C-alpha cells in the first residue's frame, strides 16, 4: 500500500479516536454534573415557608403572617414557627401538596412541638422524626419528606378557631429559594 494511503488511513483512525474520546468525555461530564446536582438537591438540610392568608385555598383575608423554618439534624427535623396576628392556633401541620392544592396532613407540628404565646402572636418550636409521620408519609423514611420539601410538594398550614381549615399557609422550599407569598397555579 502506498505511503500516502497509509497516512490517510492513519489520520482517519486518529480523527475517529478523537471523536470517540470527546464523546466519552462529554458523557462523563454530563453524568458527573447531573449526579452532583442530584446530590445537592437531596442533601438540602434547611427549609423555609412564608405563611400568609393569600396562600390558603381559597385565599382568605387575614392580617396574620408567619415564618416556618426547618433544619435536618441527625435523624430529626427541628422546627421553628413564628406567627403574628393570631393567638388562637388550634392546629399546625405539614401537609402534602403543591401550591394551589389542598392535601392531607403528614406531620402534626403541635404534637411534636411546644406552642408559646409571644407578643402579638405565637411561636411553635419542636422536633420530629419519621416515626411521627402520618397519612401518605406514614412508614416512610425522613429522606422522603426531605425530598418532598426540596421539590415544593409540602406546605405548612396553621389552623384557628375562626378558620378551622387553615388561616395562613406557605409552601416549604429549600432555604435561599424564592418564598413568594402569592400562590402560583
mmCIF file of N, CA and C in Angstrom, residues 7 10 21 30 32 36-37 51-52 71 73 87 89 93 96 124 136 138 144 146 149 160 162 166 169 176 179 184-185:
data_model
loop_
_atom_site.group_PDB
_atom_site.id
_atom_site.type_symbol
_atom_site.label_atom_id
_atom_site.label_comp_id
_atom_site.label_asym_id
_atom_site.label_seq_id
_atom_site.Cartn_x
_atom_site.Cartn_y
_atom_site.Cartn_z
ATOM 1 N N UNK A 7 -1.021 6.925 5.311
ATOM 2 C CA UNK A 7 -1.127 8.138 6.112
ATOM 3 C C UNK A 7 -2.577 8.599 6.234
ATOM 4 N N UNK A 10 -4.302 6.288 8.633
ATOM 5 C CA UNK A 10 -3.888 6.587 9.998
ATOM 6 C C UNK A 10 -4.560 7.867 10.500
ATOM 7 N N UNK A 21 -13.252 9.801 21.892
ATOM 8 C CA UNK A 21 -12.792 10.283 23.189
ATOM 9 C C UNK A 21 -13.570 11.521 23.615
ATOM 10 N N UNK A 30 -21.378 15.234 31.658
ATOM 11 C CA UNK A 30 -22.822 15.365 31.884
ATOM 12 C C UNK A 30 -23.263 14.500 33.063
ATOM 13 N N UNK A 32 -21.475 13.416 35.609
ATOM 14 C CA UNK A 32 -20.930 13.963 36.851
ATOM 15 C C UNK A 32 -21.709 15.189 37.288
ATOM 16 N N UNK A 36 -23.974 15.397 40.679
ATOM 17 C CA UNK A 36 -23.693 16.451 41.657
ATOM 18 C C UNK A 36 -24.946 17.264 41.932
ATOM 19 N N UNK A 37 -25.717 17.564 40.885
ATOM 20 C CA UNK A 37 -26.965 18.309 41.038
ATOM 21 C C UNK A 37 -27.952 17.503 41.874
ATOM 22 N N UNK A 51 -45.632 32.139 55.642
ATOM 23 C CA UNK A 51 -47.041 31.845 55.890
ATOM 24 C C UNK A 51 -47.879 33.100 55.685
ATOM 25 N N UNK A 52 -48.926 32.970 54.880
ATOM 26 C CA UNK A 52 -49.761 34.117 54.531
ATOM 27 C C UNK A 52 -51.164 33.610 54.213
ATOM 28 N N UNK A 71 -34.898 22.463 59.941
ATOM 29 C CA UNK A 71 -33.488 22.112 59.791
ATOM 30 C C UNK A 71 -33.295 20.642 60.114
ATOM 31 N N UNK A 73 -31.341 17.625 61.306
ATOM 32 C CA UNK A 73 -30.205 17.390 62.195
ATOM 33 C C UNK A 73 -30.266 15.957 62.674
ATOM 34 N N UNK A 87 -53.588 34.471 67.938
ATOM 35 C CA UNK A 87 -53.177 33.845 69.202
ATOM 36 C C UNK A 87 -53.863 32.508 69.437
ATOM 37 N N UNK A 89 -54.147 29.515 67.816
ATOM 38 C CA UNK A 89 -53.755 28.410 66.939
ATOM 39 C C UNK A 89 -54.310 27.115 67.514
ATOM 40 N N UNK A 93 -49.849 21.937 60.899
ATOM 41 C CA UNK A 93 -49.422 20.717 60.210
ATOM 42 C C UNK A 93 -48.487 21.024 59.057
ATOM 43 N N UNK A 96 -49.019 17.342 52.618
ATOM 44 C CA UNK A 96 -48.555 17.003 51.272
ATOM 45 C C UNK A 96 -49.378 17.829 50.303
ATOM 46 N N UNK A 124 -44.056 28.277 67.742
ATOM 47 C CA UNK A 124 -44.119 26.819 67.878
ATOM 48 C C UNK A 124 -42.716 26.304 67.591
ATOM 49 N N UNK A 136 -49.991 9.969 54.100
ATOM 50 C CA UNK A 136 -49.229 9.425 52.980
ATOM 51 C C UNK A 136 -47.763 9.160 53.319
ATOM 52 N N UNK A 138 -46.680 8.061 56.374
ATOM 53 C CA UNK A 138 -46.553 7.067 57.449
ATOM 54 C C UNK A 138 -45.742 5.868 56.955
ATOM 55 N N UNK A 144 -37.686 10.828 52.576
ATOM 56 C CA UNK A 144 -38.853 11.008 51.694
ATOM 57 C C UNK A 144 -39.467 12.386 51.898
ATOM 58 N N UNK A 146 -37.854 14.971 53.253
ATOM 59 C CA UNK A 146 -36.798 15.903 52.856
ATOM 60 C C UNK A 146 -36.845 16.133 51.342
ATOM 61 N N UNK A 149 -39.993 18.181 50.502
ATOM 62 C CA UNK A 149 -39.797 19.575 50.891
ATOM 63 C C UNK A 149 -38.894 20.288 49.881
ATOM 64 N N UNK A 160 -56.998 27.936 62.943
ATOM 65 C CA UNK A 160 -57.500 28.692 64.097
ATOM 66 C C UNK A 160 -58.973 28.355 64.314
ATOM 67 N N UNK A 162 -61.469 30.467 64.184
ATOM 68 C CA UNK A 162 -62.243 31.145 63.139
ATOM 69 C C UNK A 162 -62.055 30.518 61.761
ATOM 70 N N UNK A 166 -57.724 26.319 57.997
ATOM 71 C CA UNK A 166 -56.435 26.973 57.870
ATOM 72 C C UNK A 166 -56.597 28.467 57.665
ATOM 73 N N UNK A 169 -50.854 29.895 55.426
ATOM 74 C CA UNK A 169 -50.229 28.731 54.803
ATOM 75 C C UNK A 169 -49.029 29.193 54.001
ATOM 76 N N UNK A 176 -33.232 29.787 50.993
ATOM 77 C CA UNK A 176 -32.487 30.532 49.988
ATOM 78 C C UNK A 176 -33.218 30.634 48.665
ATOM 79 N N UNK A 179 -39.562 32.616 48.210
ATOM 80 C CA UNK A 179 -40.659 32.253 49.112
ATOM 81 C C UNK A 179 -41.810 33.240 48.930
ATOM 82 N N UNK A 184 -48.754 30.195 43.136
ATOM 83 C CA UNK A 184 -48.597 30.060 41.693
ATOM 84 C C UNK A 184 -49.422 28.877 41.243
ATOM 85 N N UNK A 185 -50.164 29.086 40.192
ATOM 86 C CA UNK A 185 -51.041 27.992 39.755
ATOM 87 C C UNK A 185 -50.800 27.658 38.323
#
